[in-house]
C-alpha cells in the first residue's frame, strides 16, 4: 500500500497594522543608510567600443549599460521595456554575446565591445535578419524588434556553437535548428503585439539561407 | 537606486578583506539579481566590488576525477561544457531550464547560488517582510496574501520563501562543494547541503558565508553515472520560475538520488528519501516531504511533486 504523505496546513498569522510595519521598514532602511556611505567616487570614466567606434564617457556609477547607450550616446535603437531583465527589449551584444543591457552597469564594461541594432545594419544596407523581419512582417508596433533581432542573430550563433537549450533532445549530438529550438531560445524576448509566428518565420528564413 | 562607489577587484583574498572592511559593500558578478534588487532599493550597497576581473572563469579537472568550476563561469558556458553535458547532464538540464538565453550568458555560478528569493512580498517594499526588513512580519502569511509560489517545507512562522535557483537543485543532487576565501585569507570548503540555511527566526540570514567571504569555486565530485534528468513544472513553458522541479539520478538497479526545487528555502534533499527510490514516487515523496506545512494555496505542490516524479520514473 502507498504510504500517506504527512503534512499539516500552515495557518496564517495575523499582523496588526500592515501600514505601521511598512513605515518601520522605511525608517530602518534609512537608518542603515546613514551609518554606511560610499567610500570613493560616485562616477567613473569608461571607454567602450560601440559599433566599432571608441567612445569615452563619464557616468554616474548607477548608469546601466542601457541608459549609457540611450541617454549618453543617443543610440536609442536599444529599447527599455521593463528595466528588470524580464522582456528582452534591451538586448544587445557585449563582446559578441547577447545580454540584457538593463541589468548591467556601464562601469563594468570598460574596454568592452558593444554592438547595438544601429551597428548591424542601416535602412539602405540591412542585415539579413533585418530584411527577414521586414519580409515576414516580424513586428507590429516595432518596440521589441531591435531586441528580437539582436537575440535572433545570437540564437543562430549559439546553436552553431553547440550550446544546448531546454528542448535539446540529445546533449551530445549536433543541435538541429527546429521551430522548438528557436522558440525556446527566443523566450527571453517578449512581444506585446504577439508577432511571434512571424518572428519565427523570419529567423527560420535566415537559418535556411545560411545553411 | 542609492549612490555607491565602485572598484574592480584583482585578487580574491584582497577582495574578501575589502568587502569585510567597507561597511555596506557587496560583490557584483553578472549583476542580474543584484542590480534588479538595487533598482528597487531592496539591496542598498554603498560600495560595489566587481569580481569579474578575478580570473576564476575556467573549469578544471580535479585529482579525484571531478570538476572544479570557477565562480565566474557563466551559466551558458557551464551548461555547454562537453564534460558537464556528458558526465553531469542533470546540471546542463537544470541550467537550461532557468531564466533566458541572455540572462544565462551573464549569470555566474556563485551569483546563481546567491540569488535571492522571488517571493512577491520580498519584492514589494510597501509590504512587511522578515527577510527584507527583519521584525516587520511575513507579508506572505497575512490574511488574503498569495502564497501559491512559496515554500511547503523547511519554512518557518517567520518566512515561507523558496530558493529560486534551478542550477542549485542539480548541484545538490550531485553533492557539490563550495570553495571560498574568507576576509582573513583562509580557504574553506562548504558542502552545498550546509550552504543555504533554513529561515527559522532569522530569514535574513540565508547562507553559511561570513561577512565578506567570497565564493571562488564550486567542485563536483567524480561522476556518478546513471540516468540523469531535471523536470521543471511552471506556469508557462519557458522563462518562468519553478512551481516544482525535480532533479533525479537513477541507476540501473533502481537506486538513485533526488532533490526538489520550488518547495523549500534550499534545494530539498533527504538521503532517507533517496533510499525509497526503488519503491516508487509516493514512497519517495512521503519521506522527502514528511512534515510539510503548506498553505491552502500551495498544498498542490505536494501532489505535483509526486506526479512529476512518477512521470520521470516511468520515462527512465
Ligand atoms: C527575469 C528573470 C528570470 C529568471 N529566471 C530564473 C529561473 O527560472 N531559474 C533560475 O535559477 N534563475 C532565474 N533567474 C535568476 C538568475 O539565474 C540570477 O539572477 C543569476 O544566476 C545571478 O547571477 P549573477 O552572476 O548575475 O549574480 P549577481 O547579481 O552579480 O549577484 C547575486 C548575489 O551574489 C553575490 N555574489 C556574486 N558572486 C559572488 C561571489 N563570487 N562570492 C560571494 N558573493 C557573490 C552578490 O553580492 C549578490 O548578492 C532569473 C532572473 C531574471 C532577472
Ligand atoms: S515569505 Fe519570507 S520573503 Fe516572503 S514576505 Fe514572508 S518573510 Fe518576506
Ligand atoms: S528592458 Fe531589459 S529586459 Fe526588459
Ligand atoms: S512588435 Fe509590438 S511589442 Fe513586439
XYZ file of C-alpha atoms and ligand atoms in Angstrom:
596
model
C 0.000 0.000 0.000
C 1.237 3.518 -0.722
C 2.238 5.456 2.379
C 0.353 8.657 3.133
C 2.191 11.958 2.738
C 2.134 13.543 6.147
C 1.600 17.309 6.163
C -0.294 19.999 8.046
C -1.630 23.253 6.625
C 0.176 26.329 7.911
C -2.124 28.876 9.494
C -1.908 32.488 8.514
C -0.513 34.798 11.151
C -2.454 37.971 11.654
C -0.265 41.051 11.544
C -1.865 44.059 13.176
C -1.300 47.230 11.202
C 0.433 46.393 7.970
C 0.853 50.084 7.277
C 2.723 50.567 10.547
C 5.035 47.745 9.622
C 5.650 49.299 6.218
C 6.571 52.629 7.779
C 9.043 50.927 10.091
C 10.575 49.270 7.062
C 11.243 52.647 5.505
C 12.748 54.015 8.703
C 15.017 51.099 9.396
C 16.382 51.287 5.850
C 17.089 54.985 6.183
C 18.832 54.431 9.491
C 21.039 51.803 7.891
C 21.911 54.149 5.042
C 23.079 56.800 7.497
C 25.700 54.536 9.030
C 27.282 53.445 5.729
C 28.352 55.721 2.903
C 30.198 55.374 -0.413
C 33.948 55.189 0.061
C 35.060 56.614 -3.269
C 33.957 58.418 -6.422
C 30.312 58.141 -7.377
C 31.055 58.490 -11.073
C 33.569 56.775 -13.329
C 35.082 57.287 -16.766
C 34.824 54.282 -19.061
C 35.994 53.516 -22.546
C 33.623 51.499 -24.703
C 33.844 50.436 -28.310
C 30.303 50.824 -29.589
C 29.522 49.581 -33.089
C 33.221 49.714 -33.863
C 33.770 53.265 -32.654
C 35.710 54.132 -29.488
C 33.668 56.186 -27.020
C 34.835 57.615 -23.725
C 32.211 58.699 -21.248
C 31.951 59.664 -17.615
C 28.883 58.239 -15.952
C 27.278 58.099 -12.544
C 28.143 54.605 -11.264
C 24.434 53.778 -11.223
C 24.100 54.141 -15.001
C 23.140 50.900 -16.686
C 24.679 49.946 -19.997
C 21.221 50.524 -21.486
C 20.992 54.091 -20.173
C 24.571 54.790 -21.238
C 23.657 53.777 -24.790
C 20.366 55.622 -24.901
C 20.924 58.724 -22.776
C 24.668 59.331 -23.143
C 25.429 58.040 -26.628
C 21.997 58.789 -28.125
C 21.766 55.275 -29.509
C 18.051 54.914 -28.895
C 17.609 51.822 -31.059
C 18.082 49.663 -27.974
C 14.788 49.838 -26.076
C 13.812 49.891 -22.422
C 10.777 47.746 -21.715
C 10.809 46.543 -18.128
C 14.298 47.575 -16.903
C 14.360 44.293 -14.885
C 15.533 41.526 -17.217
C 12.019 40.344 -17.925
C 11.322 41.419 -21.515
C 14.483 41.407 -23.663
C 13.807 44.775 -25.364
C 17.254 45.964 -24.225
C 19.145 43.016 -25.706
C 22.467 43.924 -27.315
C 25.748 42.106 -27.646
C 28.807 42.621 -25.480
C 32.000 41.076 -26.847
C 29.790 39.068 -29.199
C 27.436 37.661 -26.552
C 23.806 38.756 -26.165
C 22.912 40.223 -22.771
C 20.172 42.334 -21.180
C 21.776 45.776 -21.126
C 19.325 46.924 -18.407
C 20.883 44.537 -15.881
C 24.467 45.583 -16.350
C 26.352 48.668 -15.216
C 28.240 50.789 -17.728
C 31.209 50.938 -15.320
C 31.527 47.170 -15.585
C 32.140 47.381 -19.338
C 35.318 49.424 -19.512
C 37.206 48.150 -22.591
C 34.313 46.056 -23.905
C 32.937 45.922 -27.432
C 29.233 46.636 -27.609
C 27.075 46.164 -30.679
C 23.595 47.656 -30.920
C 20.908 47.471 -33.587
C 22.400 50.626 -35.170
C 25.645 48.726 -35.700
C 24.296 45.718 -37.530
C 22.683 47.474 -40.461
C 21.060 50.631 -41.799
C 17.861 51.128 -43.843
C 19.862 51.142 -47.081
C 22.168 48.295 -46.035
C 20.221 45.931 -43.862
C 21.490 42.861 -42.109
C 19.870 39.656 -43.456
C 17.966 39.283 -40.186
C 16.555 42.801 -40.528
C 15.498 42.037 -44.102
C 13.852 38.800 -42.993
C 11.886 40.599 -40.294
C 10.607 43.056 -42.888
C 9.797 40.339 -45.431
C 7.947 38.209 -42.867
C 6.165 41.009 -41.013
C 8.056 40.093 -37.849
C 6.616 43.011 -35.893
C 3.644 45.275 -35.417
C 4.495 48.281 -33.223
C 8.212 47.524 -33.534
C 9.160 48.281 -29.945
C 10.523 44.836 -29.163
C 12.078 44.441 -32.621
C 15.661 45.647 -32.025
C 15.930 43.225 -29.117
C 14.291 40.433 -31.117
C 16.728 40.938 -33.996
C 19.749 41.041 -31.703
C 18.604 37.872 -29.981
C 17.694 36.145 -33.244
C 21.185 36.627 -34.677
C 22.751 35.396 -31.437
C 20.413 32.391 -31.236
C 21.650 31.049 -34.574
C 25.257 31.536 -33.446
C 24.533 29.809 -30.123
C 23.016 26.797 -31.896
C 26.015 26.592 -34.227
C 28.318 26.802 -31.196
C 26.582 23.732 -29.747
C 25.080 25.438 -26.708
C 22.195 23.210 -25.592
C 18.733 24.530 -24.727
C 15.860 23.308 -22.601
C 14.355 21.494 -25.606
C 17.561 19.915 -26.954
C 16.976 16.149 -27.006
C 20.432 14.667 -27.122
C 23.051 16.660 -25.216
C 25.945 15.002 -27.019
C 24.720 15.222 -30.636
C 24.865 18.189 -33.021
C 21.897 20.504 -32.470
C 19.418 20.804 -35.344
C 17.601 24.074 -35.922
C 13.924 23.336 -35.322
C 10.918 25.543 -34.553
C 11.010 24.300 -30.958
C 14.707 25.226 -30.590
C 14.153 28.729 -31.962
C 11.062 29.350 -29.842
C 12.703 28.209 -26.618
C 15.855 30.233 -27.251
C 13.811 33.340 -28.094
C 11.717 33.106 -24.897
C 13.686 35.928 -23.273
C 12.206 38.367 -25.802
C 8.602 39.232 -25.135
C 6.437 40.768 -27.872
C 3.399 42.599 -26.576
C 1.908 42.625 -30.072
C 2.260 38.866 -30.345
C 4.216 38.795 -33.601
C 5.794 35.506 -32.549
C 4.708 33.392 -35.521
C 6.228 35.855 -37.984
C 9.356 36.296 -35.900
C 9.807 32.523 -36.054
C 9.324 32.612 -39.837
C 11.931 35.372 -40.196
C 14.537 33.526 -38.150
C 13.841 30.263 -39.975
C 14.332 32.038 -43.312
C 17.755 33.337 -42.259
C 18.744 29.947 -40.835
C 17.827 28.272 -44.128
C 19.656 30.880 -46.204
C 22.779 30.397 -44.094
C 22.627 26.589 -44.190
C 18.947 53.323 -6.778
C 21.213 54.559 -3.981
C 24.589 56.116 -4.695
C 27.555 53.783 -4.475
C 31.271 53.787 -5.081
C 32.826 51.135 -7.272
C 36.063 49.220 -7.545
C 37.388 46.308 -9.582
C 38.947 43.517 -7.559
C 42.077 41.820 -8.832
C 42.834 39.312 -6.080
C 40.294 37.019 -4.332
C 41.763 37.300 -0.827
C 42.102 41.073 -1.079
C 38.535 41.333 -2.382
C 37.213 39.399 0.625
C 39.226 41.541 3.051
C 37.977 44.699 1.383
C 34.334 43.534 1.447
C 34.596 42.855 5.178
C 36.303 46.190 5.878
C 33.938 48.509 3.970
C 30.575 48.719 5.686
C 27.721 48.196 3.216
C 29.960 46.738 0.484
C 28.798 43.968 -1.845
C 30.352 41.903 -4.604
C 28.886 42.145 -8.077
C 29.331 39.380 -10.669
C 26.773 39.112 -13.515
C 24.648 41.693 -11.746
C 21.404 40.116 -12.988
C 19.984 39.684 -9.498
C 21.798 42.353 -7.533
C 21.032 45.217 -9.941
C 17.399 44.182 -10.188
C 17.162 44.438 -6.389
C 19.205 47.658 -6.207
C 16.809 49.389 -8.599
C 14.008 48.563 -6.173
C 16.169 49.583 -3.180
C 15.721 46.149 -1.680
C 19.504 45.883 -1.794
C 21.254 49.144 -0.901
C 25.017 48.597 -1.058
C 27.107 51.764 -0.791
C 30.142 50.164 -2.397
C 30.374 47.568 -5.162
C 33.340 45.282 -5.607
C 33.349 43.962 -9.181
C 34.739 40.417 -9.141
C 34.748 39.916 -12.916
C 38.485 40.561 -13.189
C 39.462 37.779 -10.768
C 40.072 35.076 -13.383
C 38.084 32.248 -11.750
C 36.336 31.647 -15.065
C 37.597 28.211 -16.018
C 36.514 24.626 -15.389
C 39.344 22.270 -14.496
C 39.612 18.595 -13.643
C 40.273 17.598 -10.032
C 42.602 14.777 -8.923
C 39.720 12.540 -7.906
C 38.041 12.749 -11.299
C 35.627 15.588 -10.575
C 35.394 19.134 -11.924
C 36.265 22.440 -10.288
C 34.153 25.297 -11.621
C 35.377 28.878 -11.210
C 32.705 31.124 -9.719
C 32.745 33.391 -12.794
C 31.965 30.610 -15.266
C 28.675 31.746 -16.751
C 25.560 29.585 -16.699
C 25.729 29.288 -20.508
C 29.357 28.160 -20.536
C 28.776 25.701 -17.700
C 25.699 24.157 -19.331
C 27.519 23.796 -22.662
C 30.782 22.330 -21.341
C 31.300 18.955 -23.025
C 32.313 17.291 -19.731
C 29.213 18.583 -17.968
C 26.934 17.520 -20.813
C 28.460 14.031 -20.843
C 29.070 13.312 -17.148
C 26.675 15.622 -15.255
C 23.747 16.076 -17.675
C 21.332 16.884 -14.834
C 23.296 20.105 -14.354
C 23.030 21.108 -18.016
C 19.309 20.328 -17.933
C 18.705 22.393 -14.800
C 20.626 25.427 -16.036
C 18.944 25.352 -19.442
C 15.554 25.278 -17.686
C 16.268 28.580 -15.908
C 15.923 32.238 -16.935
C 16.590 33.189 -20.609
C 19.491 32.889 -23.024
C 20.525 36.499 -22.396
C 20.420 36.088 -18.620
C 22.317 32.803 -18.648
C 25.043 34.489 -20.708
C 25.579 36.890 -17.836
C 24.660 34.853 -14.733
C 27.625 33.368 -12.893
C 27.969 30.182 -10.845
C 28.421 31.898 -7.468
C 25.846 34.595 -8.239
C 23.275 31.962 -9.148
C 23.699 30.211 -5.786
C 23.329 33.552 -4.021
C 20.317 34.868 -5.933
C 17.568 35.907 -3.558
C 14.003 34.712 -3.290
C 11.248 35.647 -5.749
C 8.617 35.965 -3.008
C 6.333 38.808 -4.248
C 6.229 40.399 -0.775
C 10.014 40.444 -0.574
C 9.887 42.464 -3.814
C 7.095 44.796 -2.645
C 8.738 47.327 -0.344
C 5.339 48.578 0.856
C 4.702 45.186 2.478
C 6.123 43.677 5.657
C 8.838 41.069 5.102
C 11.081 39.496 7.715
C 13.710 38.694 5.125
C 13.980 42.204 3.699
C 13.242 44.117 6.912
C 13.688 41.824 9.937
C 10.952 42.068 12.545
C 8.245 43.529 10.289
C 6.348 40.260 9.849
C 5.791 37.990 6.874
C 3.702 39.518 4.099
C 3.024 36.118 2.561
C 1.329 34.867 5.715
C -1.046 37.789 6.180
C -4.773 37.346 5.584
C -5.565 37.255 1.882
C -1.925 37.063 0.761
C -0.907 34.986 -2.247
C 1.354 32.093 -1.347
C 0.871 29.853 -4.372
C 4.534 30.075 -5.427
C 6.011 29.826 -1.948
C 7.518 27.035 0.115
C 5.919 23.978 1.693
C 8.771 22.552 3.757
C 11.793 23.822 5.691
C 9.891 27.087 6.111
C 9.030 28.812 9.415
C 6.459 31.101 11.008
C 8.796 33.953 10.075
C 9.272 33.132 6.362
C 7.929 30.656 3.814
C 10.013 31.786 0.819
C 11.746 29.387 -1.570
C 15.217 29.496 -3.030
C 14.586 30.070 -6.736
C 17.692 28.551 -8.349
C 17.392 25.624 -10.758
C 21.163 25.120 -11.010
C 21.463 24.650 -7.245
C 18.958 21.774 -7.249
C 21.094 19.815 -9.716
C 24.264 20.676 -7.807
C 22.645 19.387 -4.618
C 21.873 16.034 -6.173
C 25.487 15.937 -7.410
C 26.866 16.656 -3.880
C 28.646 19.849 -4.964
C 31.028 21.603 -2.580
C 31.524 25.367 -2.455
C 35.022 26.749 -2.064
C 35.534 30.172 -0.568
C 38.172 32.574 0.637
C 37.489 34.411 3.894
C 38.483 38.012 4.726
C 41.483 36.679 6.666
C 42.674 34.841 3.556
C 41.708 31.332 4.704
C 40.074 28.985 2.214
C 37.026 26.962 3.237
C 35.001 24.165 1.714
C 31.268 24.158 2.377
C 29.100 21.268 1.130
C 26.116 22.707 -0.724
C 23.918 20.833 1.753
C 25.176 23.150 4.518
C 25.380 26.303 2.420
C 21.797 27.592 2.372
C 20.239 27.998 5.827
C 16.651 27.394 6.836
C 14.883 30.615 7.872
C 13.934 29.829 11.489
C 13.634 33.186 13.261
C 16.261 34.836 11.055
C 15.184 34.600 7.408
C 17.545 37.455 6.529
C 20.475 35.112 7.305
C 20.481 32.974 4.171
C 23.827 31.241 3.828
C 26.815 29.945 5.760
C 29.041 32.696 4.311
C 30.817 35.043 6.733
C 30.629 38.791 6.078
C 32.964 39.475 3.142
C 33.573 35.815 2.338
C 33.977 35.235 -1.414
C 32.957 32.142 -3.364
C 35.870 31.132 -5.593
C 34.789 27.727 -6.982
C 32.194 25.021 -6.910
C 33.551 21.480 -7.041
C 31.690 18.456 -8.368
C 32.802 15.014 -7.157
C 33.641 12.312 -9.725
C 30.690 11.478 -11.993
C 28.146 9.034 -10.551
C 26.659 7.937 -13.881
C 23.069 6.752 -14.012
C 20.242 8.308 -15.977
C 20.035 11.943 -15.067
C 17.061 14.221 -15.595
C 15.601 17.523 -14.472
C 11.922 18.218 -14.777
C 10.636 21.713 -14.108
C 6.924 22.469 -13.812
C 5.989 26.132 -14.225
C 3.143 28.385 -15.255
C 4.473 28.825 -18.788
C 6.718 26.637 -20.909
C 9.808 28.839 -20.680
C 11.286 31.834 -18.816
C 9.429 31.301 -15.545
C 10.450 30.137 -12.086
C 9.574 26.632 -10.936
C 6.407 25.703 -9.097
C 8.103 22.375 -8.516
C 11.249 20.960 -10.054
C 12.790 17.524 -9.660
C 16.439 16.594 -10.197
C 16.818 12.849 -10.488
C 19.721 10.443 -10.908
C 18.639 6.864 -11.382
C 20.946 3.864 -11.520
C 20.190 0.674 -13.462
C 19.326 -1.193 -10.232
C 16.596 1.334 -9.359
C 18.544 3.152 -6.631
C 19.405 6.816 -7.009
C 19.191 10.362 -5.733
C 16.525 13.049 -5.836
C 16.318 16.742 -4.958
C 13.404 19.152 -5.303
C 13.313 22.809 -6.262
C 10.475 25.295 -5.783
C 9.335 23.823 -2.475
C 11.825 24.950 0.178
C 14.276 27.683 1.196
C 17.070 25.494 -0.194
C 17.426 22.667 -2.705
C 15.499 19.947 -0.870
C 17.025 16.510 -0.452
C 16.893 13.807 2.212
C 19.045 10.704 1.926
C 16.320 8.610 3.542
C 14.044 9.635 0.666
C 16.730 8.665 -1.878
C 16.624 5.177 -0.330
C 12.922 4.882 -1.206
C 13.504 5.301 -4.961
C 13.114 1.578 -5.716
C 9.664 1.784 -4.057
C 8.153 4.404 -6.343
C 7.157 8.051 -6.352
C 4.675 8.016 -3.482
C 7.170 6.347 -1.135
C 9.889 8.848 -2.049
C 7.737 11.954 -1.662
C 6.203 10.665 1.596
C 9.742 10.653 3.050
C 11.009 13.738 1.261
C 8.085 15.981 2.216
C 7.211 14.364 5.547
C 6.181 17.107 7.991
C 5.465 19.671 5.263
C 3.476 22.764 6.268
C 1.988 24.107 3.029
C -0.589 26.877 2.930
C -4.002 26.166 1.499
C -2.844 27.831 -1.721
C 0.301 25.801 -2.283
C -0.574 22.378 -0.873
C -0.931 21.326 -4.524
C 2.870 21.332 -4.737
C 2.979 18.101 -2.730
C 0.792 16.268 -5.226
C 2.607 17.936 -8.108
C 5.983 16.751 -6.789
C 4.723 13.185 -6.541
C 3.205 13.198 -10.020
C 6.254 14.824 -11.576
C 8.489 12.177 -10.069
C 6.079 9.410 -11.113
C 6.242 10.645 -14.712
C 10.037 10.767 -14.596
C 10.306 7.250 -13.156
C 8.146 5.966 -15.973
C 10.445 7.596 -18.547
C 13.728 6.470 -17.005
C 13.581 37.683 -15.444
C 14.455 36.691 -14.720
C 14.134 35.344 -14.751
C 14.933 34.417 -14.083
N 14.580 33.099 -14.111
C 15.330 32.198 -13.434
C 14.972 30.811 -13.401
O 13.978 30.400 -13.990
N 15.769 29.959 -12.708
C 16.876 30.385 -12.047
O 17.563 29.556 -11.446
N 17.229 31.668 -12.057
C 16.492 32.573 -12.722
N 16.844 33.899 -12.705
C 17.915 34.333 -11.809
C 19.305 34.281 -12.393
O 19.675 32.933 -12.543
C 20.219 35.002 -11.395
O 19.912 36.364 -11.439
C 21.690 34.808 -11.682
O 22.037 33.450 -11.636
C 22.525 35.577 -10.672
O 23.891 35.510 -11.039
P 24.760 36.858 -11.228
O 26.145 36.441 -11.510
O 24.134 37.776 -12.173
O 24.644 37.423 -9.736
P 24.774 38.929 -9.144
O 23.504 39.643 -9.387
O 26.031 39.534 -9.651
O 24.956 38.579 -7.640
C 23.959 37.944 -6.867
C 24.436 37.939 -5.412
O 25.578 37.113 -5.270
C 26.657 37.835 -4.693
N 27.876 37.288 -5.306
C 28.099 37.144 -6.649
N 29.268 36.492 -6.842
C 29.790 36.213 -5.611
C 30.972 35.546 -5.154
N 31.861 35.028 -6.003
N 31.154 35.433 -3.813
C 30.263 35.944 -2.932
N 29.139 36.605 -3.315
C 28.902 36.721 -4.633
C 26.374 39.285 -4.972
O 26.946 40.111 -3.992
C 24.854 39.316 -4.908
O 24.434 39.431 -3.589
C 16.084 34.846 -13.384
C 16.428 36.187 -13.374
C 15.628 37.121 -14.027
C 16.007 38.563 -13.986
S 7.825 34.563 2.861
Fe 9.819 35.390 3.532
S 10.420 36.664 1.809
Fe 8.188 36.370 1.603
S 7.228 38.055 2.753
Fe 7.445 36.353 4.177
S 9.385 36.850 5.176
Fe 9.405 38.018 3.285
S 14.432 46.349 -20.511
Fe 15.974 44.913 -20.175
S 14.888 43.045 -20.168
Fe 13.279 44.497 -20.241
S 6.035 44.307 -32.272
Fe 5.000 45.370 -30.707
S 5.944 44.514 -28.940
Fe 6.670 43.242 -30.486
